PDB file of C-alpha atoms in Angstrom:
ATOM      1  CA  MET A   1     -47.674 -17.792  24.699  1.00 47.00           C
ATOM      2  CA  ALA A   2     -47.611 -15.993  28.046  1.00 52.00           C
ATOM      3  CA  THR A   3     -44.453 -17.644  28.978  1.00 66.00           C
ATOM      4  CA  VAL A   4     -42.645 -16.647  25.720  1.00 62.00           C
ATOM      5  CA  ALA A   5     -43.765 -12.966  26.331  1.00 66.00           C
ATOM      6  CA  LYS A   6     -42.482 -13.162  29.942  1.00 63.00           C
ATOM      7  CA  ARG A   7     -39.160 -14.485  28.876  1.00 63.00           C
ATOM      8  CA  ALA A   8     -38.853 -11.697  26.284  1.00 67.00           C
ATOM      9  CA  ARG A   9     -39.276  -9.198  29.076  1.00 79.00           C
ATOM     10  CA  GLU A  10     -36.792 -10.844  31.379  1.00 85.00           C
ATOM     11  CA  LYS A  11     -33.357  -9.216  31.910  1.00 84.00           C
ATOM     12  CA  TRP A  12     -30.237 -10.061  33.962  1.00 85.00           C
ATOM     13  CA  PHE A  13     -29.564  -8.928  37.470  1.00 89.00           C
ATOM     14  CA  SER A  14     -26.596  -9.751  39.823  1.00 89.00           C
ATOM     15  CA  ALA A  15     -27.760 -10.484  43.406  1.00 93.00           C
ATOM     16  CA  HIS A  16     -25.484 -10.274  46.423  1.00 92.00           C
ATOM     17  CA  ILE A  17     -26.465 -13.286  48.569  1.00 94.00           C
ATOM     18  CA  VAL A  18     -24.990 -13.212  52.208  1.00 93.00           C
ATOM     19  CA  LEU A  19     -24.127 -16.354  54.096  1.00 92.00           C
ATOM     20  CA  VAL A  20     -22.700 -16.403  57.600  1.00 90.00           C
ATOM     21  CA  ILE A  21     -20.218 -19.106  58.809  1.00 87.00           C
ATOM     22  CA  VAL A  22     -21.313 -20.211  62.287  1.00 84.00           C
ATOM     23  CA  PRO A  23     -18.647 -22.419  63.939  1.00 82.00           C
ATOM     24  CA  LYS A  24     -19.812 -25.216  66.212  1.00 75.00           C
ATOM     25  CA  VAL A  25     -17.261 -24.253  68.751  1.00 72.00           C
ATOM     26  CA  ARG A  26     -17.580 -20.545  69.345  1.00 68.00           C
ATOM     27  CA  ALA A  27     -14.359 -18.882  70.471  1.00 64.00           C
ATOM     28  CA  ASN A  28     -14.380 -15.834  72.674  1.00 65.00           C
ATOM     29  CA  ARG A  29     -14.500 -13.355  69.806  1.00 66.00           C
ATOM     30  CA  ALA A  30     -17.090 -11.113  68.352  1.00 73.00           C
ATOM     31  CA  ALA A  31     -15.862 -11.449  64.697  1.00 79.00           C
ATOM     32  CA  VAL A  32     -18.387 -12.629  62.164  1.00 82.00           C
ATOM     33  CA  ASP A  33     -17.171 -14.611  59.094  1.00 86.00           C
ATOM     34  CA  VAL A  34     -19.308 -13.841  55.912  1.00 89.00           C
ATOM     35  CA  TRP A  35     -19.378 -14.945  52.290  1.00 89.00           C
ATOM     36  CA  GLU A  36     -20.999 -12.506  49.921  1.00 89.00           C
ATOM     37  CA  ASN A  37     -21.818 -14.550  46.703  1.00 90.00           C
ATOM     38  CA  ILE A  38     -22.702 -12.552  43.723  1.00 90.00           C
ATOM     39  CA  VAL A  39     -24.944 -14.513  41.357  1.00 90.00           C
ATOM     40  CA  LEU A  40     -26.745 -13.836  38.102  1.00 89.00           C
ATOM     41  CA  ILE A  41     -30.519 -13.958  38.156  1.00 91.00           C
ATOM     42  CA  LYS A  42     -32.783 -13.575  35.060  1.00 90.00           C
ATOM     43  CA  ALA A  43     -36.104 -12.055  36.009  1.00 92.00           C
ATOM     44  CA  VAL A  44     -38.672  -9.634  34.920  1.00 92.00           C
ATOM     45  CA  ASN A  45     -37.860  -7.067  37.616  1.00 93.00           C
ATOM     46  CA  ALA A  46     -35.607  -6.437  40.690  1.00 92.00           C
ATOM     47  CA  ALA A  47     -38.323  -7.737  43.159  1.00 96.00           C
ATOM     48  CA  ALA A  48     -38.595 -11.038  41.302  1.00 96.00           C
ATOM     49  CA  ALA A  49     -34.751 -11.318  41.031  1.00 95.00           C
ATOM     50  CA  LYS A  50     -34.517 -10.759  44.854  1.00 96.00           C
ATOM     51  CA  ARG A  51     -37.040 -13.603  45.483  1.00 97.00           C
ATOM     52  CA  LYS A  52     -35.116 -15.961  43.181  1.00 97.00           C
ATOM     53  CA  ALA A  53     -31.833 -14.977  44.909  1.00 96.00           C
ATOM     54  CA  ALA A  54     -33.249 -15.659  48.313  1.00 96.00           C
ATOM     55  CA  SER A  55     -34.235 -19.147  47.155  1.00 95.00           C
ATOM     56  CA  ILE A  56     -30.731 -19.797  45.858  1.00 94.00           C
ATOM     57  CA  GLY A  57     -29.290 -18.444  49.150  1.00 94.00           C
ATOM     58  CA  ARG A  58     -31.375 -20.931  51.203  1.00 93.00           C
ATOM     59  CA  LEU A  59     -30.111 -23.732  48.955  1.00 91.00           C
ATOM     60  CA  HIS A  60     -26.517 -22.768  49.881  1.00 88.00           C
ATOM     61  CA  ALA A  61     -27.278 -22.899  53.605  1.00 87.00           C
ATOM     62  CA  ARG A  62     -26.049 -26.158  55.250  1.00 82.00           C
ATOM     63  CA  ARG A  63     -25.980 -27.491  58.786  1.00 75.00           C
ATOM     64  CA  SER A  64     -22.956 -29.358  59.934  1.00 68.00           C
ATOM     65  CA  LYS A  65     -22.405 -31.429  63.113  1.00 67.00           C
ATOM     66  CA  ALA A  66     -18.715 -31.441  62.686  1.00 74.00           C
ATOM     67  CA  ASP A  67     -17.135 -27.878  62.209  1.00 79.00           C
ATOM     68  CA  ALA A  68     -19.448 -25.044  61.063  1.00 82.00           C
ATOM     69  CA  SER A  69     -22.810 -24.319  59.692  1.00 87.00           C
ATOM     70  CA  ILE A  70     -23.517 -21.904  56.825  1.00 89.00           C
ATOM     71  CA  GLU A  71     -26.564 -19.762  57.470  1.00 90.00           C
ATOM     72  CA  PHE A  72     -28.360 -17.724  54.692  1.00 94.00           C
ATOM     73  CA  ARG A  73     -28.892 -14.130  56.110  1.00 93.00           C
ATOM     74  CA  GLY A  74     -30.371 -12.339  53.073  1.00 94.00           C
ATOM     75  CA  VAL A  75     -30.058 -10.713  49.848  1.00 94.00           C
ATOM     76  CA  ARG A  76     -28.060  -7.440  50.334  1.00 89.00           C
ATOM     77  CA  ALA A  77     -28.468  -6.030  46.907  1.00 87.00           C
ATOM     78  CA  VAL A  78     -29.816  -6.529  43.451  1.00 90.00           C
ATOM     79  CA  VAL A  79     -28.159  -4.762  40.587  1.00 84.00           C
ATOM     80  CA  ASP A  80     -29.031  -4.535  36.836  1.00 80.00           C
ATOM     81  CA  VAL A  81     -26.531  -6.329  34.611  1.00 77.00           C
ATOM     82  CA  LEU A  82     -26.127  -4.074  31.609  1.00 63.00           C
ATOM     83  CA  PRO A  83     -25.524  -5.374  28.050  1.00 59.00           C
ATOM     84  CA  SER A  84     -22.415  -4.677  26.186  1.00 51.00           C
ATOM     85  CA  PRO A  85     -22.016  -0.894  25.258  1.00 51.00           C
ATOM     86  CA  THR A  86     -21.485  -1.981  21.666  1.00 51.00           C
ATOM     87  CA  GLY A  87     -24.644  -4.001  21.509  1.00 51.00           C
ATOM     88  CA  LYS A  88     -22.675  -6.926  19.853  1.00 53.00           C
ATOM     89  CA  ALA A  89     -22.338  -9.185  22.904  1.00 52.00           C
ATOM     90  CA  LYS A  90     -23.770 -12.739  22.513  1.00 55.00           C
ATOM     91  CA  TRP A  91     -23.085 -13.503  26.168  1.00 51.00           C
ATOM     92  CA  ASN A  92     -26.685 -13.097  27.138  1.00 50.00           C
ATOM     93  CA  GLU A  93     -27.621 -16.205  25.307  1.00 53.00           C
ATOM     94  CA  ILE A  94     -25.270 -18.385  27.375  1.00 56.00           C
ATOM     95  CA  LEU A  95     -25.691 -17.005  30.915  1.00 60.00           C
ATOM     96  CA  GLU A  96     -27.789 -19.125  33.318  1.00 66.00           C
ATOM     97  CA  SER A  97     -29.874 -17.812  36.274  1.00 69.00           C
ATOM     98  CA  GLY A  98     -28.074 -18.555  39.462  1.00 73.00           C
ATOM     99  CA  ALA A  99     -24.586 -18.579  37.973  1.00 66.00           C
ATOM    100  CA  GLU A 100     -22.155 -17.175  40.534  1.00 67.00           C
ATOM    101  CA  VAL A 101     -20.450 -14.070  39.184  1.00 70.00           C
ATOM    102  CA  SER A 102     -18.076 -13.469  42.104  1.00 70.00           C
ATOM    103  CA  CYS A 103     -17.487 -14.228  45.856  1.00 72.00           C
ATOM    104  CA  ASN A 104     -16.107 -12.188  48.673  1.00 79.00           C
ATOM    105  CA  LYS A 105     -15.160 -13.684  52.154  1.00 83.00           C
ATOM    106  CA  LEU A 106     -15.436 -10.987  54.697  1.00 87.00           C
ATOM    107  CA  GLN A 107     -14.802 -10.817  58.461  1.00 91.00           C
ATOM    108  CA  PHE A 108     -16.725  -8.259  60.628  1.00 91.00           C
ATOM    109  CA  ALA A 109     -15.345  -7.218  64.028  1.00 89.00           C
ATOM    110  CA  SER A 110     -18.829  -7.562  65.544  1.00 92.00           C
ATOM    111  CA  SER A 111     -22.472  -8.420  64.704  1.00 90.00           C
ATOM    112  CA  ARG A 112     -23.303  -4.727  64.850  1.00 93.00           C
ATOM    113  CA  GLU A 113     -20.782  -4.031  61.937  1.00 92.00           C
ATOM    114  CA  PHE A 114     -22.354  -6.965  60.137  1.00 92.00           C
ATOM    115  CA  SER A 115     -25.828  -5.504  60.721  1.00 92.00           C
ATOM    116  CA  ARG A 116     -24.685  -2.194  59.203  1.00 92.00           C
ATOM    117  CA  PHE A 117     -23.288  -4.008  56.209  1.00 90.00           C
ATOM    118  CA  MET A 118     -26.672  -5.704  55.537  1.00 89.00           C
ATOM    119  CA  LYS A 119     -28.464  -2.318  55.684  1.00 90.00           C
ATOM    120  CA  MET A 120     -25.986  -1.004  53.125  1.00 85.00           C
ATOM    121  CA  LEU A 121     -24.463   1.375  55.738  1.00 90.00           C
ATOM    122  CA  ARG A 122     -20.718   1.944  56.189  1.00 89.00           C
ATOM    123  CA  ALA A 123     -19.241  -0.975  58.089  1.00 89.00           C
ATOM    124  CA  LYS A 124     -15.832  -2.048  59.185  1.00 88.00           C
ATOM    125  CA  ALA A 125     -14.840  -5.345  57.463  1.00 86.00           C
ATOM    126  CA  GLU A 126     -11.726  -7.121  56.474  1.00 82.00           C
ATOM    127  CA  LEU A 127     -11.714  -8.690  53.019  1.00 77.00           C
ATOM    128  CA  LEU A 128     -10.165 -12.210  53.530  1.00 76.00           C
ATOM    129  CA  TRP A 129     -10.258 -13.127  49.779  1.00 66.00           C
TER     130      TRP A 129
END
């Protein structure tokens, strides 16, 4: 019965998972290519959602001998997903934890700018798509 009670307390969060593309052949440039994947997480609170998101981020990381590796760099933010203002939405029944909501590909001029981004500070970045 504890599991049923826990599920009843769970709510939806969106988590911003940050992955960095690391090319095998590094050009002489300071730019950092980043994917920010926004995924849905169902959890009892934001801390639990962040742990689940980090686990998903580690699953997305991959090593490549050919072109580039993808490194998980952290969960930048966890945000409540609010229900429909009318209260009539049925979408909550069909969402799945870990479903990707959106994705951004960003390029930072330097690792310092990327570091500022991860700390939720103002950073210079180019949105590639």
